[in-house]
PDB file of C-alpha atoms in Angstrom:
ATOM      1  CA  MET A   1     -68.038  33.933 118.099  1.00  0.00           C
ATOM      2  CA  GLY A   2     -69.145  32.278 114.871  1.00  0.00           C
ATOM      3  CA  MET A   3     -71.940  33.115 112.519  1.00  0.00           C
ATOM      4  CA  SER A   4     -74.730  30.667 111.717  1.00  0.00           C
ATOM      5  CA  GLN A   5     -74.732  29.122 108.253  1.00  0.00           C
ATOM      6  CA  ALA A   6     -78.276  30.469 107.733  1.00  0.00           C
ATOM      7  CA  LEU A   7     -77.167  34.036 108.430  1.00  0.00           C
ATOM      8  CA  ARG A   8     -74.118  33.579 106.259  1.00  0.00           C
ATOM      9  CA  GLU A   9     -76.358  32.554 103.378  1.00  0.00           C
ATOM     10  CA  GLU A  10     -78.787  35.416 104.019  1.00  0.00           C
ATOM     11  CA  ILE A  11     -75.919  37.926 103.854  1.00  0.00           C
ATOM     12  CA  ARG A  12     -74.511  36.346 100.708  1.00  0.00           C
ATOM     13  CA  ALA A  13     -77.967  36.400  99.032  1.00  0.00           C
ATOM     14  CA  TYR A  14     -78.449  40.061 100.046  1.00  0.00           C
ATOM     15  CA  PHE A  15     -75.182  41.195  98.507  1.00  0.00           C
ATOM     16  CA  ALA A  16     -75.793  39.114  95.383  1.00  0.00           C
ATOM     17  CA  GLU A  17     -79.219  40.750  94.961  1.00  0.00           C
ATOM     18  CA  GLU A  18     -78.154  44.294  95.934  1.00  0.00           C
ATOM     19  CA  MET A  19     -74.664  44.519  94.418  1.00  0.00           C
ATOM     20  CA  GLY A  20     -74.324  41.561  92.035  1.00  0.00           C
ATOM     21  CA  GLY A  21     -71.804  39.921  94.432  1.00  0.00           C
ATOM     22  CA  GLU A  22     -69.991  40.207  97.628  1.00  0.00           C
ATOM     23  CA  PRO A  23     -67.884  43.307  98.457  1.00  0.00           C
ATOM     24  CA  GLN A  24     -64.217  42.289  98.990  1.00  0.00           C
ATOM     25  CA  SER A  25     -64.413  43.363 102.640  1.00  0.00           C
ATOM     26  CA  ILE A  26     -67.025  40.701 103.543  1.00  0.00           C
ATOM     27  CA  PRO A  27     -64.768  37.623 103.849  1.00  0.00           C
ATOM     28  CA  SER A  28     -62.378  39.337 106.224  1.00  0.00           C
ATOM     29  CA  LEU A  29     -65.205  40.719 108.314  1.00  0.00           C
ATOM     30  CA  GLU A  30     -66.729  37.266 108.452  1.00  0.00           C
ATOM     31  CA  LYS A  31     -63.418  35.768 109.509  1.00  0.00           C
ATOM     32  CA  TYR A  32     -62.257  38.293 112.041  1.00  0.00           C
ATOM     33  CA  SER A  33     -65.341  40.171 113.163  1.00  0.00           C
ATOM     34  CA  PRO A  34     -68.573  38.351 112.416  1.00  0.00           C
ATOM     35  CA  THR A  35     -70.496  40.528 114.877  1.00  0.00           C
ATOM     36  CA  ALA A  36     -69.405  43.670 112.938  1.00  0.00           C
ATOM     37  CA  LEU A  37     -70.461  41.990 109.702  1.00  0.00           C
ATOM     38  CA  GLU A  38     -73.820  41.150 111.036  1.00  0.00           C
ATOM     39  CA  GLY A  39     -74.264  44.768 112.289  1.00  0.00           C
ATOM     40  CA  PHE A  40     -73.140  46.176 108.903  1.00  0.00           C
ATOM     41  CA  TYR A  41     -75.526  43.868 107.049  1.00  0.00           C
ATOM     42  CA  ARG A  42     -78.465  44.747 109.240  1.00  0.00           C
ATOM     43  CA  LEU A  43     -77.740  48.502 108.944  1.00  0.00           C
ATOM     44  CA  ARG A  44     -77.283  48.318 105.209  1.00  0.00           C
ATOM     45  CA  ARG A  45     -80.440  46.258 104.794  1.00  0.00           C
ATOM     46  CA  ALA A  46     -82.476  48.662 106.884  1.00  0.00           C
ATOM     47  CA  THR A  47     -81.389  51.570 104.782  1.00  0.00           C
ATOM     48  CA  THR A  48     -81.712  49.889 101.349  1.00  0.00           C
ATOM     49  CA  VAL A  49     -84.302  47.066 101.132  1.00  0.00           C
ATOM     50  CA  GLU A  50     -86.550  48.827 103.615  1.00  0.00           C
ATOM     51  CA  SER A  51     -86.218  52.264 102.073  1.00  0.00           C
ATOM     52  CA  THR A  52     -89.184  54.010 100.454  1.00  0.00           C
ATOM     53  CA  LEU A  53     -86.766  55.554  97.880  1.00  0.00           C
ATOM     54  CA  PRO A  54     -86.619  53.749  94.551  1.00  0.00           C
ATOM     55  CA  ARG A  55     -83.360  51.862  94.064  1.00  0.00           C
ATOM     56  CA  LYS A  56     -82.320  54.119  91.159  1.00  0.00           C
ATOM     57  CA  VAL A  57     -82.613  57.234  93.410  1.00  0.00           C
ATOM     58  CA  ARG A  58     -80.742  55.482  96.274  1.00  0.00           C
ATOM     59  CA  GLU A  59     -77.897  54.554  93.942  1.00  0.00           C
ATOM     60  CA  LEU A  60     -77.683  58.115  92.523  1.00  0.00           C
ATOM     61  CA  ILE A  61     -77.506  59.496  96.050  1.00  0.00           C
ATOM     62  CA  ILE A  62     -74.752  57.052  96.985  1.00  0.00           C
ATOM     63  CA  VAL A  63     -72.857  58.023  93.766  1.00  0.00           C
ATOM     64  CA  ALA A  64     -72.962  61.674  94.807  1.00  0.00           C
ATOM     65  CA  VAL A  65     -71.962  60.986  98.404  1.00  0.00           C
ATOM     66  CA  GLU A  66     -69.038  58.776  97.336  1.00  0.00           C
ATOM     67  CA  ALA A  67     -67.869  61.396  94.885  1.00  0.00           C
ATOM     68  CA  ALA A  68     -68.076  64.116  97.506  1.00  0.00           C
ATOM     69  CA  LEU A  69     -66.043  61.890  99.900  1.00  0.00           C
ATOM     70  CA  LYS A  70     -63.569  61.277  97.026  1.00  0.00           C
ATOM     71  CA  LYS A  71     -64.260  57.558  97.104  1.00  0.00           C
ATOM     72  CA  ASP A  72     -64.533  55.746  93.721  1.00  0.00           C
ATOM     73  CA  PRO A  73     -68.249  55.754  92.902  1.00  0.00           C
ATOM     74  CA  SER A  74     -68.009  53.506  89.842  1.00  0.00           C
ATOM     75  CA  GLY A  75     -69.625  50.449  91.443  1.00  0.00           C
ATOM     76  CA  HIS A  76     -72.730  52.323  92.508  1.00  0.00           C
ATOM     77  CA  ALA A  77     -72.863  54.079  89.146  1.00  0.00           C
ATOM     78  CA  ARG A  78     -73.092  50.714  87.486  1.00  0.00           C
ATOM     79  CA  LEU A  79     -75.797  49.681  90.013  1.00  0.00           C
ATOM     80  CA  ALA A  80     -77.693  52.934  89.264  1.00  0.00           C
ATOM     81  CA  VAL A  81     -77.698  52.190  85.548  1.00  0.00           C
ATOM     82  CA  ARG A  82     -78.927  48.615  86.226  1.00  0.00           C
ATOM     83  CA  ALA A  83     -81.678  50.206  88.285  1.00  0.00           C
ATOM     84  CA  GLY A  84     -82.723  52.402  85.333  1.00  0.00           C
ATOM     85  CA  ALA A  85     -80.518  55.549  85.591  1.00  0.00           C
ATOM     86  CA  THR A  86     -79.002  57.089  82.518  1.00  0.00           C
ATOM     87  CA  PRO A  87     -75.406  58.258  82.265  1.00  0.00           C
ATOM     88  CA  GLN A  88     -76.889  61.850  82.163  1.00  0.00           C
ATOM     89  CA  GLU A  89     -78.634  61.223  85.496  1.00  0.00           C
ATOM     90  CA  VAL A  90     -75.348  59.893  86.968  1.00  0.00           C
ATOM     91  CA  HIS A  91     -73.626  62.984  85.696  1.00  0.00           C
ATOM     92  CA  ASP A  92     -76.294  65.269  87.156  1.00  0.00           C
ATOM     93  CA  ALA A  93     -75.901  63.619  90.594  1.00  0.00           C
ATOM     94  CA  VAL A  94     -72.112  64.048  90.296  1.00  0.00           C
ATOM     95  CA  ALA A  95     -72.501  67.661  89.229  1.00  0.00           C
ATOM     96  CA  LEU A  96     -74.121  68.493  92.576  1.00  0.00           C
ATOM     97  CA  THR A  97     -70.741  67.856  94.228  1.00  0.00           C
ATOM     98  CA  LEU A  98     -69.242  70.875  92.388  1.00  0.00           C
ATOM     99  CA  TRP A  99     -70.767  73.400  94.678  1.00  0.00           C
ATOM    100  CA  LEU A 100     -70.829  71.171  97.762  1.00  0.00           C
ATOM    101  CA  ALA A 101     -67.410  69.620  97.645  1.00  0.00           C
ATOM    102  CA  GLY A 102     -65.524  71.319  94.769  1.00  0.00           C
ATOM    103  CA  MET A 103     -63.753  70.274  91.605  1.00  0.00           C
ATOM    104  CA  PRO A 104     -61.800  67.411  93.162  1.00  0.00           C
ATOM    105  CA  ALA A 105     -65.051  65.666  94.076  1.00  0.00           C
ATOM    106  CA  TYR A 106     -66.414  66.286  90.570  1.00  0.00           C
ATOM    107  CA  HIS A 107     -63.264  64.797  89.063  1.00  0.00           C
ATOM    108  CA  GLU A 108     -63.740  61.713  91.257  1.00  0.00           C
ATOM    109  CA  GLY A 109     -67.355  61.586  90.125  1.00  0.00           C
ATOM    110  CA  MET A 110     -66.231  61.469  86.491  1.00  0.00           C
ATOM    111  CA  LYS A 111     -65.227  57.833  87.229  1.00  0.00           C
ATOM    112  CA  ALA A 112     -68.922  57.205  87.904  1.00  0.00           C
ATOM    113  CA  VAL A 113     -69.964  58.791  84.635  1.00  0.00           C
ATOM    114  CA  ARG A 114     -67.480  56.700  82.637  1.00  0.00           C
ATOM    115  CA  ALA A 115     -68.640  53.563  84.542  1.00  0.00           C
ATOM    116  CA  ALA A 116     -72.303  54.487  83.797  1.00  0.00           C
ATOM    117  CA  GLU A 117     -71.509  54.973  80.119  1.00  0.00           C
ATOM    118  CA  ALA A 118     -69.787  51.610  80.007  1.00  0.00           C
ATOM    119  CA  ALA A 119     -72.687  49.824  81.877  1.00  0.00           C
ATOM    120  CA  ALA A 120     -75.266  51.437  79.559  1.00  0.00           C
ATOM    121  CA  ALA A 121     -73.293  50.305  76.527  1.00  0.00           C
ATOM    122  CA  GLU A 122     -72.962  46.718  77.896  1.00  0.00           C
ATOM    123  CA  MET A 123     -76.690  46.612  78.593  1.00  0.00           C
ATOM    124  CA  ALA A 124     -77.526  47.890  75.108  1.00  0.00           C
ATOM    125  CA  ALA A 125     -75.147  45.323  73.497  1.00  0.00           C
ATOM    126  CA  ALA A 126     -76.709  42.506  75.536  1.00  0.00           C
ATOM    127  CA  ALA A 127     -80.208  43.683  74.568  1.00  0.00           C
ATOM    128  CA  ASN A 128     -79.224  43.633  70.912  1.00  0.00           C
ATOM    129  CA  ALA A 129     -77.473  40.236  71.057  1.00  0.00           C
TER     130      ALA A 129
END
């Protein structure tokens, strides 16, 4: 079953606003499982846009969870910095994984710290341009 053009546009606008673009999984979900895409979008929207947590806090939590799961947290680290987090705050979120998920999770989290440092440097350079 296809997805309406209006819903397609709503989903694209959401990801553009929340993530700066579409995750690479979206086109295949749209093509092969539009119902799953709609469900994913509605769940994600309900836990982000409608959240009482500030965006910075949400992104820092996601960074820590991704590091603990040993999934590259770089993308959400960049989003955290864009939402006002510092590289130190990204590190502090990642450091929580040491006692919860061990050194391998912390090592994965270092990708987030490097991404946060790069994002902060890019933002500083853009502000000075």
